[in-house]
Backbone as ProteinMPNN parsed JSONL, in Angstrom:
{"seq_chain_A": "XXXXXXXXXXXXXXXXXXXXXXXXXXXXXXXXXXXXXXXXXXXXXXXXXXXXXXXXXXXXXXXXXXXXXXXXXXXXXXXXXXXXXXXXXXXXXXXXXXXXXXXXXX", "coords_chain_A": {"N_chain_A": [[9.279, 0.923, 11.745], [6.116, 0.436, 10.331], [3.618, 2.745, 10.718], [1.345, 4.058, 9.92], [-1.374, 4.278, 7.607], [-0.636, 5.998, 5.696], [2.069, 5.628, 5.383], [3.322, 5.238, 2.809], [3.357, 5.781, -0.746], [2.243, 8.593, -2.668], [1.721, 8.034, -5.328], [0.882, 5.343, -5.36], [-1.657, 5.489, -4.166], [-3.035, 7.194, -5.969], [-2.938, 5.712, -8.345], [-4.337, 3.46, -7.537], [-6.88, 4.542, -7.056], [-7.591, 5.809, -9.554], [-6.706, 4.153, -11.785], [-7.241, 1.456, -11.062], [-9.624, 1.186, -9.35], [-11.46, 3.016, -10.487], [-11.301, 3.017, -13.393], [-11.23, 0.278, -13.982], [-13.19, -1.296, -12.366], [-14.101, -3.916, -11.88], [-11.967, -5.553, -12.132], [-9.269, -7.566, -10.919], [-6.297, -6.833, -9.078], [-2.765, -7.009, -8.918], [0.125, -6.34, -7.13], [3.591, -5.739, -7.397], [6.787, -5.643, -5.89], [9.409, -3.658, -7.036], [12.768, -3.511, -7.358], [14.283, -0.941, -8.08], [16.73, 0.279, -7.735], [18.445, -1.778, -7.682], [19.381, -2.714, -5.237], [21.258, -4.729, -3.085], [19.924, -6.971, -0.809], [20.407, -7.755, 2.606], [20.8, -10.975, 4.224], [17.918, -12.247, 5.857], [16.236, -10.123, 5.442], [13.703, -10.589, 4.259], [12.26, -11.795, 6.358], [12.192, -9.693, 8.196], [10.69, -7.799, 6.764], [8.324, -9.23, 6.558], [7.435, -9.218, 9.237], [6.819, -6.492, 9.492], [4.733, -6.338, 7.64], [2.798, -8.003, 8.821], [2.049, -6.371, 10.963], [0.615, -4.424, 9.683], [-2.06, -5.06, 9.516], [-3.432, -3.812, 11.484], [-3.718, -1.197, 10.746], [-5.576, 1.718, 9.812], [-7.46, 4.194, 8.047], [-7.638, 7.111, 9.71], [-9.97, 9.459, 11.178], [-8.847, 12.146, 11.449], [-6.753, 11.854, 9.543], [-8.193, 11.41, 7.213], [-9.531, 13.868, 6.965], [-7.309, 15.489, 6.549], [-6.276, 14.504, 4.084], [-8.428, 15.003, 2.386], [-8.39, 17.769, 2.312], [-5.772, 18.343, 1.425], [-5.387, 16.828, -0.898], [-7.493, 17.253, -3.049], [-8.392, 15.948, -5.321], [-8.95, 13.323, -4.796], [-11.709, 11.297, -4.749], [-14.771, 11.232, -2.855], [-15.929, 8.686, -2.669], [-13.719, 7.002, -2.997], [-12.23, 7.67, -0.734], [-14.005, 6.783, 1.2], [-13.807, 4.079, 0.694], [-11.066, 3.681, 1.417], [-11.292, 4.313, 4.125], [-12.762, 2.181, 5.112], [-11.167, 0.051, 4.502], [-9.144, -2.76, 5.377], [-6.027, -4.079, 5.798], [-4.846, -7.199, 4.605], [-2.559, -9.321, 5.662], [-2.157, -11.914, 4.796], [-2.407, -11.913, 2.078], [-0.028, -11.284, 0.968], [2.977, -12.262, -0.487], [6.242, -13.069, 0.298], [9.6, -13.487, -0.513], [13.033, -14.47, -0.411], [15.935, -14.854, -2.17], [19.136, -15.434, -1.854], [20.481, -12.327, -2.175], [18.348, -11.143, -3.299], [15.126, -9.787, -3.232], [11.724, -10.593, -3.243], [8.462, -9.446, -3.504], [5.046, -9.825, -3.546]], "CA_chain_A": [[7.984, 0.274, 11.848], [5.027, 1.095, 9.616], [2.703, 3.202, 11.759], [0.202, 4.759, 9.356], [-1.758, 3.905, 6.248], [0.07, 6.942, 4.834], [3.467, 5.227, 5.186], [3.173, 4.758, 1.449], [3.617, 6.94, -1.597], [1.044, 9.15, -3.286], [1.501, 7.355, -6.604], [0.102, 4.118, -5.13], [-3.048, 5.857, -3.932], [-3.653, 7.732, -7.184], [-3.103, 4.604, -9.287], [-5.415, 2.601, -7.051], [-8.152, 5.227, -7.267], [-7.896, 6.082, -10.952], [-6.495, 3.041, -12.716], [-7.842, 0.186, -10.653], [-11.0, 1.275, -8.853], [-12.345, 3.826, -11.341], [-11.321, 2.572, -14.785], [-11.433, -1.173, -14.069], [-13.721, -1.649, -11.05], [-14.353, -5.351, -11.73], [-10.711, -6.287, -12.339], [-8.379, -7.787, -9.791], [-4.982, -6.208, -9.283], [-1.651, -7.583, -8.163], [1.231, -5.397, -7.071], [4.894, -6.371, -7.163], [7.894, -4.778, -5.524], [10.472, -3.56, -8.021], [13.996, -2.962, -6.782], [14.831, -0.125, -9.172], [18.126, 0.622, -7.472], [19.216, -3.027, -7.624], [19.991, -2.81, -3.912], [21.351, -6.094, -2.562], [19.351, -7.034, 0.528], [21.113, -8.723, 3.453], [20.044, -12.138, 4.699], [16.961, -11.932, 6.914], [15.37, -8.996, 5.07], [12.339, -11.083, 4.035], [11.627, -11.997, 7.667], [11.934, -8.372, 8.763], [9.571, -7.212, 6.017], [7.123, -9.991, 6.93], [6.993, -8.683, 10.536], [6.18, -5.208, 9.212], [3.482, -6.62, 6.93], [1.826, -8.505, 9.801], [1.58, -5.237, 11.748], [-0.238, -3.545, 8.876], [-3.484, -5.412, 9.654], [-4.013, -2.904, 12.474], [-3.791, 0.164, 10.209], [-6.83, 2.2, 9.237], [-7.492, 5.628, 7.803], [-8.306, 7.759, 10.833], [-10.744, 10.646, 10.832], [-7.947, 13.27, 11.156], [-6.045, 11.596, 8.291], [-9.138, 11.631, 6.11], [-9.71, 15.312, 6.841], [-6.081, 16.037, 5.968], [-6.147, 14.152, 2.665], [-9.489, 15.715, 1.658], [-7.946, 19.159, 2.148], [-4.49, 18.39, 0.72], [-5.493, 16.15, -2.199], [-8.924, 17.314, -3.372], [-8.721, 15.099, -6.471], [-9.46, 12.031, -4.333], [-13.16, 11.337, -4.642], [-15.326, 10.786, -1.568], [-16.117, 7.23, -2.734], [-12.427, 6.358, -2.759], [-11.879, 7.87, 0.67], [-14.858, 5.849, 1.946], [-13.154, 2.769, 0.524], [-9.876, 3.658, 2.266], [-11.712, 4.328, 5.523], [-13.251, 0.85, 5.471], [-10.174, -0.961, 4.117], [-8.242, -3.368, 6.356], [-4.985, -4.823, 5.096], [-4.781, -8.629, 4.897], [-1.183, -9.789, 5.457], [-2.172, -13.208, 4.12], [-2.398, -11.712, 0.628], [1.316, -10.868, 0.557], [4.001, -13.305, -0.54], [7.588, -12.505, 0.373], [10.664, -14.489, -0.567], [14.368, -13.936, -0.606], [16.93, -15.804, -2.659], [20.395, -14.711, -1.774], [20.281, -10.921, -1.832], [17.218, -10.665, -4.096], [13.886, -9.792, -2.477], [10.509, -10.596, -4.059], [7.236, -9.19, -2.747], [3.85, -9.752, -4.385]], "C_chain_A": [[6.932, 1.095, 11.098], [3.954, 1.45, 10.642], [1.434, 3.832, 11.226], [-0.109, 4.213, 7.975], [-1.075, 4.825, 5.235], [1.57, 6.669, 4.732], [3.518, 4.496, 3.84], [3.573, 5.914, 0.542], [2.337, 7.328, -2.331], [0.705, 8.443, -4.594], [0.631, 6.109, -6.423], [-1.372, 4.435, -4.931], [-3.723, 6.366, -5.208], [-3.869, 6.631, -8.225], [-4.238, 3.693, -8.845], [-6.766, 3.242, -7.32], [-8.501, 5.297, -8.746], [-7.813, 4.836, -11.833], [-7.255, 1.788, -12.321], [-9.317, 0.351, -10.304], [-11.941, 2.018, -9.799], [-12.445, 3.276, -12.765], [-11.648, 1.086, -14.942], [-11.988, -1.704, -12.751], [-13.949, -3.142, -10.824], [-13.089, -6.195, -11.884], [-9.982, -6.492, -11.014], [-7.039, -7.134, -10.097], [-3.959, -6.893, -8.401], [-0.491, -6.599, -8.246], [2.515, -6.163, -6.758], [5.916, -5.306, -6.825], [8.927, -4.82, -6.635], [11.657, -2.855, -7.382], [14.718, -2.168, -7.866], [16.298, 0.238, -8.975], [19.038, -0.591, -7.451], [19.991, -3.166, -6.321], [20.093, -4.268, -3.495], [20.844, -6.102, -1.118], [20.073, -8.088, 1.366], [20.193, -9.877, 3.859], [19.124, -11.703, 5.836], [16.019, -10.785, 6.581], [13.923, -9.451, 4.899], [11.598, -11.258, 5.358], [11.293, -10.658, 8.321], [10.75, -7.694, 8.072], [8.27, -7.919, 6.396], [6.576, -9.519, 8.282], [6.266, -7.35, 10.352], [4.805, -5.421, 8.575], [2.422, -7.127, 7.908], [1.245, -7.366, 10.638], [0.625, -4.327, 10.993], [-1.721, -3.873, 9.005], [-4.196, -4.504, 10.655], [-4.226, -1.491, 11.927], [-5.165, 0.472, 9.634], [-6.704, 3.699, 9.01], [-8.287, 6.265, 8.941], [-9.081, 8.977, 10.352], [-9.844, 11.864, 10.584], [-7.158, 13.085, 9.855], [-6.962, 11.84, 7.099], [-9.36, 13.129, 5.893], [-8.491, 15.949, 6.172], [-6.01, 15.744, 4.469], [-7.241, 14.815, 1.825], [-9.057, 17.15, 1.354], [-6.717, 19.251, 1.237], [-4.563, 17.831, -0.697], [-6.954, 16.121, -2.639], [-9.339, 16.466, -4.573], [-9.144, 13.696, -6.064], [-10.959, 12.157, -4.107], [-13.621, 10.767, -3.309], [-15.506, 9.269, -1.545], [-14.812, 6.491, -2.452], [-12.008, 6.512, -1.306], [-12.761, 7.022, 1.587], [-14.256, 4.452, 1.891], [-11.93, 2.663, 1.441], [-10.241, 3.612, 3.747], [-12.148, 2.935, 5.995], [-12.206, -0.246, 5.25], [-9.365, -1.447, 5.313], [-7.298, -4.291, 5.589], [-4.984, -6.277, 5.544], [-3.365, -9.13, 4.617], [-1.094, -11.135, 4.737], [-2.143, -13.092, 2.603], [-1.007, -11.386, 0.093], [2.263, -12.067, 0.607], [5.372, -12.623, -0.585], [8.581, -13.652, 0.315], [11.994, -13.786, -0.802], [15.265, -15.077, -1.054], [18.245, -15.071, -2.717], [20.122, -13.286, -1.333], [19.146, -10.288, -2.633], [15.922, -10.853, -3.314], [12.703, -9.723, -3.438], [9.315, -10.406, -3.144], [6.096, -9.04, -3.74], [2.639, -9.66, -3.482]], "O_chain_A": [[6.882, 2.317, 11.232], [3.441, 0.58, 11.345], [0.523, 4.118, 12.002], [0.779, 3.745, 7.262], [-0.949, 4.478, 4.06], [2.278, 7.414, 4.055], [3.733, 3.285, 3.777], [4.08, 6.928, 1.024], [1.466, 6.493, -2.578], [-0.468, 8.275, -4.925], [-0.255, 5.847, -7.236], [-2.239, 3.74, -5.46], [-4.864, 6.001, -5.491], [-4.89, 6.628, -8.914], [-5.012, 3.21, -9.671], [-7.697, 2.568, -7.762], [-9.591, 4.888, -9.147], [-8.763, 4.515, -12.547], [-7.852, 1.13, -13.174], [-10.17, -0.293, -10.916], [-13.116, 1.665, -9.891], [-13.545, 3.089, -13.285], [-12.272, 0.686, -15.925], [-11.319, -2.49, -12.081], [-13.985, -3.586, -9.677], [-13.143, -7.42, -11.777], [-10.082, -5.668, -10.105], [-6.699, -6.914, -11.26], [-4.256, -7.304, -7.279], [-0.174, -6.091, -9.322], [2.521, -7.104, -5.965], [5.916, -4.214, -7.394], [9.281, -5.894, -7.121], [11.538, -1.72, -6.919], [15.653, -2.666, -8.493], [17.02, 0.476, -9.943], [20.243, -0.471, -7.233], [21.113, -3.67, -6.303], [19.093, -4.983, -3.548], [21.303, -5.307, -0.298], [20.323, -9.194, 0.887], [18.968, -9.753, 3.836], [19.507, -10.888, 6.676], [15.1, -10.498, 7.347], [13.007, -8.763, 5.351], [10.424, -10.901, 5.46], [10.234, -10.507, 8.929], [9.907, -7.086, 8.732], [7.231, -7.275, 6.538], [5.359, -9.431, 8.447], [5.232, -7.105, 10.973], [3.835, -4.755, 8.938], [1.265, -6.716, 7.827], [0.064, -7.399, 10.985], [-0.098, -3.542, 11.605], [-2.563, -3.051, 8.641], [-5.425, -4.438, 10.669], [-4.859, -0.67, 12.59], [-5.824, -0.388, 9.051], [-5.94, 4.383, 9.691], [-9.473, 5.983, 9.109], [-8.864, 9.462, 9.241], [-10.05, 12.565, 9.594], [-6.919, 14.057, 9.138], [-6.544, 12.413, 6.093], [-9.373, 13.597, 4.755], [-8.629, 16.837, 5.332], [-5.718, 16.638, 3.675], [-7.001, 15.155, 0.666], [-9.328, 17.676, 0.275], [-6.637, 20.133, 0.382], [-3.871, 18.313, -1.594], [-7.586, 15.065, -2.605], [-10.534, 16.289, -4.813], [-9.649, 12.945, -6.899], [-11.414, 13.023, -3.36], [-12.949, 9.927, -2.712], [-15.264, 8.633, -0.519], [-14.802, 5.477, -1.754], [-11.482, 5.571, -0.711], [-12.307, 6.586, 2.645], [-14.2, 3.74, 2.893], [-11.773, 1.675, 2.157], [-9.57, 2.943, 4.533], [-11.922, 2.567, 7.148], [-12.356, -1.355, 5.764], [-8.949, -0.653, 6.157], [-7.728, -5.164, 4.835], [-5.108, -6.558, 6.736], [-3.005, -9.342, 3.459], [-0.068, -11.453, 4.137], [-1.881, -14.078, 1.914], [-0.832, -11.229, -1.115], [2.336, -12.784, 1.605], [5.618, -11.728, -1.394], [8.426, -14.66, 1.004], [12.057, -12.67, -1.317], [15.344, -16.122, -0.408], [18.436, -14.181, -3.546], [19.594, -13.058, -0.245], [18.992, -9.067, -2.653], [15.649, -11.936, -2.798], [12.683, -8.889, -4.343], [9.166, -11.104, -2.14], [6.168, -8.23, -4.663], [1.51, -9.587, -3.968]]}, "name": "protein", "num_of_chains": 1, "seq": "XXXXXXXXXXXXXXXXXXXXXXXXXXXXXXXXXXXXXXXXXXXXXXXXXXXXXXXXXXXXXXXXXXXXXXXXXXXXXXXXXXXXXXXXXXXXXXXXXXXXXXXXXX"}
């Protein structure tokens, strides 16, 4: 179960801060899952992922998490951390489908 806004990878945060929010602040962005290992997913994976995604609407950057990331990753600007602090995930923005053993997430 996804329990923290940090159940993610650092690359996603740095790309969001630098590439999307800083370099192209007026542009929209769409992210897609890429199965680099070509892992075949069993039937029902899409439904399981959808349950996880619905639970993400409750996640928020907590004060202790913000303090930790400010100390550990000083290259994140205060403006971006303010954005993360206010951000609330909208599960309605995510499309998930599964055809056979192929999983698509946008």
